[in-house]
């Protein structure tokens, strides 16, 4: 049992930090591309930075909870230390919800600058307002489920809490809605770009890059499934998979919002490659094209 717990803890800590680090790399590259283009940072960039900061805080709080037993079987944990585990875990839930909402908001704000039609802009504003409202309620519900609030992480404090299934329902509704918005935001660029005068190959590449948010939607679906199947009797162990899915969902949303900007890096690399090729001697270039052909200069 101890080995299983340690593997679960290692998986939780490792994946949390890896996806947070990857999201940072993508974010830095996005900002570098914006700077390369000579453009200043806009609202979508600042919102995406805020989303990553929330993801980082979530990761740090989960790590703090791990130090008190999160990821281990409940039988291995001293019950008197549970408040030390549950308090940072609860706060981590709030920041993971904020990271998810802000990352989707950032991409929607980016699309606002591209969508020409009125109904598309109305739809995007509806998504922005509704996703923040739904996720905001989900975040607040983490604290108002008990009175006093401290009873959320310390059940020895006198007070009342609403039934556990109600909080699960809140989580499933917000998670399902978040995933649905991921898929809608992934489909909107296809509508926008399909009628533009671009090469078909380039158009498909841009549509694919701007539709990667669907991967976050898939992570959200997995999260909802884990939430539904969560074993309350050993919650400190099984919650690890749920925490992993929340981090992966937010990190994927951040990375997906960054990928479309990477065309700048790709074009720069291709230009550099073509320039390097043009500087080579003629016989070398021909020889590389026809490896089995003798070239006489």
mmCIF file of C-alpha atoms in Angstrom:
data_model
loop_
_atom_site.group_PDB
_atom_site.id
_atom_site.type_symbol
_atom_site.label_atom_id
_atom_site.label_comp_id
_atom_site.label_asym_id
_atom_site.label_seq_id
_atom_site.Cartn_x
_atom_site.Cartn_y
_atom_site.Cartn_z
ATOM 1 C CA UNK A 1 0.000 0.000 0.000
ATOM 2 C CA UNK A 2 2.843 2.357 0.862
ATOM 3 C CA UNK A 3 4.478 1.810 -2.525
ATOM 4 C CA UNK A 4 1.187 2.525 -4.258
ATOM 5 C CA UNK A 5 0.809 5.738 -2.279
ATOM 6 C CA UNK A 6 4.325 6.902 -3.131
ATOM 7 C CA UNK A 7 3.781 6.233 -6.824
ATOM 8 C CA UNK A 8 0.541 8.207 -6.670
ATOM 9 C CA UNK A 9 2.278 11.106 -4.913
ATOM 10 C CA UNK A 10 5.157 11.105 -7.431
ATOM 11 C CA UNK A 11 2.708 11.071 -10.324
ATOM 12 C CA UNK A 12 0.693 13.949 -8.877
ATOM 13 C CA UNK A 13 3.695 16.147 -8.093
ATOM 14 C CA UNK A 14 5.549 15.306 -11.312
ATOM 15 C CA UNK A 15 2.708 15.916 -13.755
ATOM 16 C CA UNK A 16 1.608 19.111 -11.969
ATOM 17 C CA UNK A 17 5.046 20.703 -12.269
ATOM 18 C CA UNK A 18 5.768 19.381 -15.774
ATOM 19 C CA UNK A 19 2.582 20.797 -17.333
ATOM 20 C CA UNK A 20 3.040 24.080 -15.440
ATOM 21 C CA UNK A 21 6.593 24.328 -16.782
ATOM 22 C CA UNK A 22 5.494 23.490 -20.334
ATOM 23 C CA UNK A 23 2.785 26.136 -20.155
ATOM 24 C CA UNK A 24 5.435 28.671 -19.101
ATOM 25 C CA UNK A 25 7.654 27.744 -22.076
ATOM 26 C CA UNK A 26 4.733 28.206 -24.475
ATOM 27 C CA UNK A 27 3.783 31.504 -22.831
ATOM 28 C CA UNK A 28 7.334 32.886 -23.035
ATOM 29 C CA UNK A 29 7.532 31.878 -26.714
ATOM 30 C CA UNK A 30 4.200 33.591 -27.371
ATOM 31 C CA UNK A 31 5.429 36.816 -25.789
ATOM 32 C CA UNK A 32 8.715 36.536 -27.707
ATOM 33 C CA UNK A 33 6.805 36.203 -30.979
ATOM 34 C CA UNK A 34 4.709 39.247 -30.137
ATOM 35 C CA UNK A 35 7.893 41.205 -29.406
ATOM 36 C CA UNK A 36 9.476 39.958 -32.650
ATOM 37 C CA UNK A 37 6.503 41.263 -34.589
ATOM 38 C CA UNK A 38 7.016 44.645 -32.974
ATOM 39 C CA UNK A 39 3.598 44.515 -31.371
ATOM 40 C CA UNK A 40 2.876 45.425 -27.779
ATOM 41 C CA UNK A 41 1.107 43.072 -25.407
ATOM 42 C CA UNK A 42 -2.675 43.281 -25.478
ATOM 43 C CA UNK A 43 -5.401 42.299 -23.038
ATOM 44 C CA UNK A 44 -5.343 38.656 -24.141
ATOM 45 C CA UNK A 45 -1.629 38.442 -23.278
ATOM 46 C CA UNK A 46 -2.094 39.930 -19.814
ATOM 47 C CA UNK A 47 -5.064 37.659 -19.108
ATOM 48 C CA UNK A 48 -3.055 34.622 -20.222
ATOM 49 C CA UNK A 49 -0.163 35.632 -17.942
ATOM 50 C CA UNK A 50 -2.657 35.884 -15.063
ATOM 51 C CA UNK A 51 -3.964 32.411 -15.951
ATOM 52 C CA UNK A 52 -0.455 30.952 -15.757
ATOM 53 C CA UNK A 53 0.189 32.670 -12.407
ATOM 54 C CA UNK A 54 -3.015 31.055 -11.074
ATOM 55 C CA UNK A 55 -1.823 27.692 -12.425
ATOM 56 C CA UNK A 56 1.515 28.170 -10.656
ATOM 57 C CA UNK A 57 -0.180 29.046 -7.352
ATOM 58 C CA UNK A 58 -2.423 25.985 -7.734
ATOM 59 C CA UNK A 59 0.665 23.834 -8.268
ATOM 60 C CA UNK A 60 2.429 25.289 -5.227
ATOM 61 C CA UNK A 61 -0.633 24.750 -3.005
ATOM 62 C CA UNK A 62 -1.038 21.153 -4.200
ATOM 63 C CA UNK A 63 2.641 20.584 -3.400
ATOM 64 C CA UNK A 64 2.034 21.947 0.106
ATOM 65 C CA UNK A 65 -0.934 19.575 0.495
ATOM 66 C CA UNK A 66 1.240 16.674 -0.728
ATOM 67 C CA UNK A 67 3.695 17.368 2.097
ATOM 68 C CA UNK A 68 0.824 16.681 4.523
ATOM 69 C CA UNK A 69 -0.382 13.492 2.827
ATOM 70 C CA UNK A 70 -2.352 14.379 -0.312
ATOM 71 C CA UNK A 71 -2.086 11.487 -2.729
ATOM 72 C CA UNK A 72 -1.676 8.895 0.009
ATOM 73 C CA UNK A 73 -4.269 6.449 1.308
ATOM 74 C CA UNK A 74 -6.363 7.886 4.109
ATOM 75 C CA UNK A 75 -5.328 4.981 6.373
ATOM 76 C CA UNK A 76 -1.699 6.192 6.222
ATOM 77 C CA UNK A 77 -2.498 9.742 7.328
ATOM 78 C CA UNK A 78 -2.799 11.007 10.878
ATOM 79 C CA UNK A 79 -6.358 12.335 11.090
ATOM 80 C CA UNK A 80 -5.224 15.265 13.235
ATOM 81 C CA UNK A 81 -3.165 16.575 10.293
ATOM 82 C CA UNK A 82 -6.043 16.475 7.787
ATOM 83 C CA UNK A 83 -6.786 20.222 8.166
ATOM 84 C CA UNK A 84 -3.184 20.944 7.104
ATOM 85 C CA UNK A 85 -3.835 18.875 3.985
ATOM 86 C CA UNK A 86 -7.333 20.087 3.173
ATOM 87 C CA UNK A 87 -6.775 23.830 3.589
ATOM 88 C CA UNK A 88 -4.135 24.239 0.819
ATOM 89 C CA UNK A 89 -6.001 21.690 -1.294
ATOM 90 C CA UNK A 90 -9.174 23.805 -1.061
ATOM 91 C CA UNK A 91 -7.304 26.983 -1.973
ATOM 92 C CA UNK A 92 -5.689 25.112 -4.873
ATOM 93 C CA UNK A 93 -9.167 24.308 -6.153
ATOM 94 C CA UNK A 94 -9.998 28.014 -6.293
ATOM 95 C CA UNK A 95 -6.840 28.891 -8.238
ATOM 96 C CA UNK A 96 -7.305 25.979 -10.653
ATOM 97 C CA UNK A 97 -10.818 27.255 -11.418
ATOM 98 C CA UNK A 98 -9.428 30.763 -11.972
ATOM 99 C CA UNK A 99 -6.679 29.427 -14.265
ATOM 100 C CA UNK A 100 -9.223 27.545 -16.375
ATOM 101 C CA UNK A 101 -11.570 30.522 -16.661
ATOM 102 C CA UNK A 102 -8.829 33.042 -17.473
ATOM 103 C CA UNK A 103 -7.145 30.855 -20.088
ATOM 104 C CA UNK A 104 -10.421 30.448 -21.985
ATOM 105 C CA UNK A 105 -11.192 34.145 -21.566
ATOM 106 C CA UNK A 106 -7.815 35.031 -23.087
ATOM 107 C CA UNK A 107 -8.471 32.980 -26.222
ATOM 108 C CA UNK A 108 -11.990 34.399 -26.534
ATOM 109 C CA UNK A 109 -10.581 37.939 -26.283
ATOM 110 C CA UNK A 110 -8.102 37.063 -29.054
ATOM 111 C CA UNK A 111 -10.971 35.912 -31.256
ATOM 112 C CA UNK A 112 -12.858 39.150 -30.533
ATOM 113 C CA UNK A 113 -10.173 41.000 -32.478
ATOM 114 C CA UNK A 114 -10.640 38.685 -35.466
ATOM 115 C CA UNK A 115 -14.387 38.142 -35.670
ATOM 116 C CA UNK A 116 -15.988 40.613 -38.110
ATOM 117 C CA UNK A 117 -19.665 39.756 -37.635
ATOM 118 C CA UNK A 118 -21.948 41.067 -34.913
ATOM 119 C CA UNK A 119 -23.390 37.705 -33.936
ATOM 120 C CA UNK A 120 -19.929 36.169 -33.550
ATOM 121 C CA UNK A 121 -18.873 38.978 -31.223
ATOM 122 C CA UNK A 122 -22.090 38.629 -29.220
ATOM 123 C CA UNK A 123 -21.454 34.886 -28.934
ATOM 124 C CA UNK A 124 -17.901 35.491 -27.748
ATOM 125 C CA UNK A 125 -19.013 38.003 -25.137
ATOM 126 C CA UNK A 126 -21.606 35.495 -23.943
ATOM 127 C CA UNK A 127 -18.861 32.876 -23.613
ATOM 128 C CA UNK A 128 -16.592 35.285 -21.727
ATOM 129 C CA UNK A 129 -19.287 36.382 -19.275
ATOM 130 C CA UNK A 130 -20.854 32.951 -18.782
ATOM 131 C CA UNK A 131 -17.607 30.996 -18.322
ATOM 132 C CA UNK A 132 -16.402 33.443 -15.688
ATOM 133 C CA UNK A 133 -19.804 33.409 -13.972
ATOM 134 C CA UNK A 134 -20.058 29.606 -13.913
ATOM 135 C CA UNK A 135 -16.457 29.074 -12.836
ATOM 136 C CA UNK A 136 -16.767 31.911 -10.320
ATOM 137 C CA UNK A 137 -19.742 30.209 -8.676
ATOM 138 C CA UNK A 138 -17.799 26.935 -8.648
ATOM 139 C CA UNK A 139 -14.872 28.644 -6.924
ATOM 140 C CA UNK A 140 -17.034 30.404 -4.350
ATOM 141 C CA UNK A 141 -18.936 27.189 -3.620
ATOM 142 C CA UNK A 142 -15.707 25.635 -2.327
ATOM 143 C CA UNK A 143 -15.916 28.025 0.644
ATOM 144 C CA UNK A 144 -19.620 28.604 1.217
ATOM 145 C CA UNK A 145 -20.416 24.882 1.430
ATOM 146 C CA UNK A 146 -19.730 25.078 5.173
ATOM 147 C CA UNK A 147 -20.470 27.570 7.900
ATOM 148 C CA UNK A 148 -18.122 28.690 9.306
ATOM 149 C CA UNK A 149 -15.773 28.532 6.312
ATOM 150 C CA UNK A 150 -12.974 26.936 8.349
ATOM 151 C CA UNK A 151 -15.153 23.842 8.701
ATOM 152 C CA UNK A 152 -14.477 23.096 5.008
ATOM 153 C CA UNK A 153 -10.996 21.827 5.965
ATOM 154 C CA UNK A 154 -11.523 21.163 9.661
ATOM 155 C CA UNK A 155 -14.667 19.179 10.454
ATOM 156 C CA UNK A 156 -13.927 19.228 14.185
ATOM 157 C CA UNK A 157 -15.079 22.867 14.222
ATOM 158 C CA UNK A 158 -18.783 23.114 15.189
ATOM 159 C CA UNK A 159 -21.024 24.173 12.299
ATOM 160 C CA UNK A 160 -22.940 22.891 9.307
ATOM 161 C CA UNK A 161 -22.124 21.838 5.734
ATOM 162 C CA UNK A 162 -24.383 21.088 2.839
ATOM 163 C CA UNK A 163 -24.540 17.483 1.518
ATOM 164 C CA UNK A 164 -21.383 16.284 -0.274
ATOM 165 C CA UNK A 165 -23.321 15.374 -3.427
ATOM 166 C CA UNK A 166 -24.308 19.029 -3.885
ATOM 167 C CA UNK A 167 -20.670 20.116 -4.142
ATOM 168 C CA UNK A 168 -20.014 17.244 -6.554
ATOM 169 C CA UNK A 169 -22.920 18.455 -8.682
ATOM 170 C CA UNK A 170 -21.498 21.986 -8.744
ATOM 171 C CA UNK A 171 -18.155 20.591 -9.852
ATOM 172 C CA UNK A 172 -19.656 18.444 -12.603
ATOM 173 C CA UNK A 173 -21.780 21.311 -13.967
ATOM 174 C CA UNK A 174 -18.890 23.771 -14.042
ATOM 175 C CA UNK A 175 -16.525 21.160 -15.470
ATOM 176 C CA UNK A 176 -18.984 20.128 -18.166
ATOM 177 C CA UNK A 177 -19.708 23.732 -19.128
ATOM 178 C CA UNK A 178 -15.996 24.542 -19.231
ATOM 179 C CA UNK A 179 -15.377 21.615 -21.585
ATOM 180 C CA UNK A 180 -18.276 22.655 -23.829
ATOM 181 C CA UNK A 181 -16.820 26.165 -24.138
ATOM 182 C CA UNK A 182 -13.440 24.659 -25.062
ATOM 183 C CA UNK A 183 -15.012 22.826 -27.991
ATOM 184 C CA UNK A 184 -17.007 25.872 -29.117
ATOM 185 C CA UNK A 185 -13.928 28.113 -28.992
ATOM 186 C CA UNK A 186 -12.040 25.461 -30.965
ATOM 187 C CA UNK A 187 -14.693 25.448 -33.718
ATOM 188 C CA UNK A 188 -15.099 29.216 -34.119
ATOM 189 C CA UNK A 189 -11.735 29.797 -35.885
ATOM 190 C CA UNK A 190 -12.750 27.319 -38.603
ATOM 191 C CA UNK A 191 -15.773 29.463 -39.413
ATOM 192 C CA UNK A 192 -13.675 32.612 -39.405
ATOM 193 C CA UNK A 193 -10.770 31.414 -41.531
ATOM 194 C CA UNK A 194 -12.396 29.095 -44.040
ATOM 195 C CA UNK A 195 -13.489 31.845 -46.414
ATOM 196 C CA UNK A 196 -10.234 33.813 -46.263
ATOM 197 C CA UNK A 197 -8.011 34.014 -49.330
ATOM 198 C CA UNK A 198 -5.174 31.744 -48.155
ATOM 199 C CA UNK A 199 -3.424 28.701 -49.483
ATOM 200 C CA UNK A 200 -5.363 25.611 -48.482
ATOM 201 C CA UNK A 201 -2.384 24.053 -46.701
ATOM 202 C CA UNK A 202 -1.691 27.233 -44.740
ATOM 203 C CA UNK A 203 -5.362 27.629 -43.914
ATOM 204 C CA UNK A 204 -5.586 24.087 -42.560
ATOM 205 C CA UNK A 205 -2.477 24.683 -40.465
ATOM 206 C CA UNK A 206 -3.887 27.846 -38.909
ATOM 207 C CA UNK A 207 -7.277 26.229 -38.230
ATOM 208 C CA UNK A 208 -5.557 23.253 -36.620
ATOM 209 C CA UNK A 209 -3.368 25.495 -34.445
ATOM 210 C CA UNK A 210 -6.322 27.578 -33.280
ATOM 211 C CA UNK A 211 -8.432 24.487 -32.550
ATOM 212 C CA UNK A 212 -6.048 22.823 -30.100
ATOM 213 C CA UNK A 213 -8.223 24.075 -27.263
ATOM 214 C CA UNK A 214 -10.356 20.996 -27.914
ATOM 215 C CA UNK A 215 -7.626 19.027 -26.105
ATOM 216 C CA UNK A 216 -8.403 21.043 -22.982
ATOM 217 C CA UNK A 217 -12.054 20.108 -23.462
ATOM 218 C CA UNK A 218 -11.077 16.432 -23.510
ATOM 219 C CA UNK A 219 -9.113 16.908 -20.263
ATOM 220 C CA UNK A 220 -12.176 18.553 -18.750
ATOM 221 C CA UNK A 221 -14.360 15.590 -19.666
ATOM 222 C CA UNK A 222 -11.915 13.199 -18.002
ATOM 223 C CA UNK A 223 -11.965 15.455 -14.927
ATOM 224 C CA UNK A 224 -15.760 15.276 -14.717
ATOM 225 C CA UNK A 225 -15.625 11.482 -14.997
ATOM 226 C CA UNK A 226 -13.091 11.301 -12.142
ATOM 227 C CA UNK A 227 -15.250 13.636 -10.057
ATOM 228 C CA UNK A 228 -18.281 11.396 -10.562
ATOM 229 C CA UNK A 229 -16.396 8.230 -9.651
ATOM 230 C CA UNK A 230 -14.453 9.720 -6.724
ATOM 231 C CA UNK A 231 -14.333 7.347 -3.757
ATOM 232 C CA UNK A 232 -15.185 9.411 -0.700
ATOM 233 C CA UNK A 233 -13.859 6.734 1.679
ATOM 234 C CA UNK A 234 -10.281 7.170 0.370
ATOM 235 C CA UNK A 235 -10.525 10.703 -0.991
ATOM 236 C CA UNK A 236 -6.954 11.724 -0.154
ATOM 237 C CA UNK A 237 -5.692 9.052 -2.572
ATOM 238 C CA UNK A 238 -8.179 9.188 -5.439
ATOM 239 C CA UNK A 239 -8.307 13.000 -5.557
ATOM 240 C CA UNK A 240 -4.797 12.908 -7.090
ATOM 241 C CA UNK A 241 -6.174 12.024 -10.532
ATOM 242 C CA UNK A 242 -8.708 14.842 -10.284
ATOM 243 C CA UNK A 243 -5.983 17.350 -9.340
ATOM 244 C CA UNK A 244 -3.873 16.158 -12.275
ATOM 245 C CA UNK A 245 -6.759 16.638 -14.715
ATOM 246 C CA UNK A 246 -7.461 20.176 -13.478
ATOM 247 C CA UNK A 247 -3.805 21.156 -13.970
ATOM 248 C CA UNK A 248 -3.614 19.500 -17.394
ATOM 249 C CA UNK A 249 -6.822 21.212 -18.513
ATOM 250 C CA UNK A 250 -5.602 24.703 -17.594
ATOM 251 C CA UNK A 251 -2.077 24.123 -18.906
ATOM 252 C CA UNK A 252 -3.454 22.772 -22.195
ATOM 253 C CA UNK A 253 -5.717 25.814 -22.559
ATOM 254 C CA UNK A 254 -2.738 28.124 -22.033
ATOM 255 C CA UNK A 255 -0.565 26.225 -24.516
ATOM 256 C CA UNK A 256 -3.368 26.070 -27.090
ATOM 257 C CA UNK A 257 -3.816 29.850 -26.856
ATOM 258 C CA UNK A 258 -0.095 30.289 -27.564
ATOM 259 C CA UNK A 259 0.355 27.952 -30.547
ATOM 260 C CA UNK A 260 -1.251 30.164 -33.266
ATOM 261 C CA UNK A 261 1.332 32.890 -32.607
ATOM 262 C CA UNK A 262 4.188 30.453 -33.273
ATOM 263 C CA UNK A 263 3.795 30.961 -37.034
ATOM 264 C CA UNK A 264 6.233 33.829 -36.568
ATOM 265 C CA UNK A 265 8.916 31.458 -35.260
ATOM 266 C CA UNK A 266 8.194 28.959 -38.039
ATOM 267 C CA UNK A 267 8.471 31.573 -40.775
ATOM 268 C CA UNK A 268 11.645 32.930 -39.194
ATOM 269 C CA UNK A 269 13.185 29.451 -39.105
ATOM 270 C CA UNK A 270 12.196 28.730 -42.714
ATOM 271 C CA UNK A 271 13.596 32.077 -43.871
ATOM 272 C CA UNK A 272 16.857 31.396 -42.053
ATOM 273 C CA UNK A 273 17.053 27.902 -43.559
ATOM 274 C CA UNK A 274 16.430 29.179 -47.083
ATOM 275 C CA UNK A 275 18.994 31.934 -46.580
ATOM 276 C CA UNK A 276 21.556 29.405 -45.362
ATOM 277 C CA UNK A 277 20.878 27.184 -48.364
ATOM 278 C CA UNK A 278 21.306 30.077 -50.769
ATOM 279 C CA UNK A 279 24.747 30.814 -49.295
ATOM 280 C CA UNK A 280 26.039 27.306 -50.052
ATOM 281 C CA UNK A 281 28.168 26.613 -53.147
ATOM 282 C CA UNK A 282 26.123 25.529 -56.145
ATOM 283 C CA UNK A 283 27.778 22.126 -56.416
ATOM 284 C CA UNK A 284 27.100 21.421 -52.697
ATOM 285 C CA UNK A 285 23.407 22.237 -53.069
ATOM 286 C CA UNK A 286 23.080 20.017 -56.128
ATOM 287 C CA UNK A 287 24.997 17.261 -54.407
ATOM 288 C CA UNK A 288 22.662 17.347 -51.427
ATOM 289 C CA UNK A 289 19.671 17.082 -53.756
ATOM 290 C CA UNK A 290 21.110 14.264 -55.814
ATOM 291 C CA UNK A 291 23.246 12.292 -53.422
ATOM 292 C CA UNK A 292 24.144 9.610 -55.953
ATOM 293 C CA UNK A 293 25.071 12.077 -58.698
ATOM 294 C CA UNK A 294 28.607 13.281 -59.294
ATOM 295 C CA UNK A 295 28.707 17.045 -59.735
ATOM 296 C CA UNK A 296 31.624 18.546 -61.645
ATOM 297 C CA UNK A 297 32.276 22.163 -60.809
#
